[in-house]
Amino acid sequence: MKTVYENPWFRVIQDGRFHYIKETGADNGAVVLARQGGDFLFVRVRRPAHGDTFIEAPRGYGEPGESAAGCAARELCEETGYTVPPQALVALGRLRPNSAIFASSVQAFFAEIPMEAAPVATDGETEGLVRIAETDLHQALADGRLGDGFTLAALALFWALRPGDRPGAG
């Protein structure tokens, strides 16, 4: 096994005839589904690899020594402006965005944002907040408004919980 390319964000590793990517900070990275009232909060993000802008759940790499929950809380604040303490997050499970080529797995979380909460300034990495009513999520998937793998996997983990076990279920 040897590293054939490396930069600050990832390494390409050759293991015999196979190659895969190990992303720096991915193992404590996170994606977070956030809901405020009846709306799920997403962000609009430009993705140069696809030459397009997508609506995605907030996500990102972990910092050295940071927990996945800490990463989720930080990314939620940086991308949406809403603050939630890490201990208030509900762990949904781990996801592997592309198990054939990425060695990474990230933790998915859920955050309930209080109705009275107001956002602070974001870090500017996103192009704005997008609210989608919980009742419209299935249609947003069907019509392609939501389509990135992290968001789809996080929603699948959320919906896989028994209805009475889902965060916010009465």
Tab-separated table of N, CA, C and O in Angstrom, residues 46 48 72 75 78 80 94:
chain	number	residue	atom	x	y	z
A	46	ARG	N	-22.365	25.778	-4.143
A	46	ARG	CA	-21.758	25.632	-5.470
A	46	ARG	C	-20.761	24.483	-5.425
A	46	ARG	O	-19.887	24.434	-4.554
A	48	PRO	N	-18.087	22.968	-7.857
A	48	PRO	CA	-17.366	23.077	-9.126
A	48	PRO	C	-17.163	21.744	-9.851
A	48	PRO	O	-17.134	21.718	-11.082
A	72	ALA	N	-20.565	18.598	13.625
A	72	ALA	CA	-21.932	18.852	13.156
A	72	ALA	C	-22.451	20.200	13.667
A	72	ALA	O	-23.021	20.982	12.908
A	75	GLU	N	-20.465	23.015	11.825
A	75	GLU	CA	-20.876	23.164	10.429
A	75	GLU	C	-22.282	23.751	10.313
A	75	GLU	O	-22.547	24.565	9.431
A	78	GLU	N	-21.749	27.446	10.948
A	78	GLU	CA	-21.009	28.096	9.860
A	78	GLU	C	-21.850	28.231	8.592
A	78	GLU	O	-21.743	29.224	7.881
A	80	THR	N	-25.476	27.687	8.274
A	80	THR	CA	-26.855	28.209	8.373
A	80	THR	C	-26.966	29.397	9.309
A	80	THR	O	-27.942	30.132	9.240
A	94	ARG	N	-23.963	6.216	10.775
A	94	ARG	CA	-22.809	6.535	9.926
A	94	ARG	C	-23.152	6.261	8.485
A	94	ARG	O	-23.934	5.363	8.174
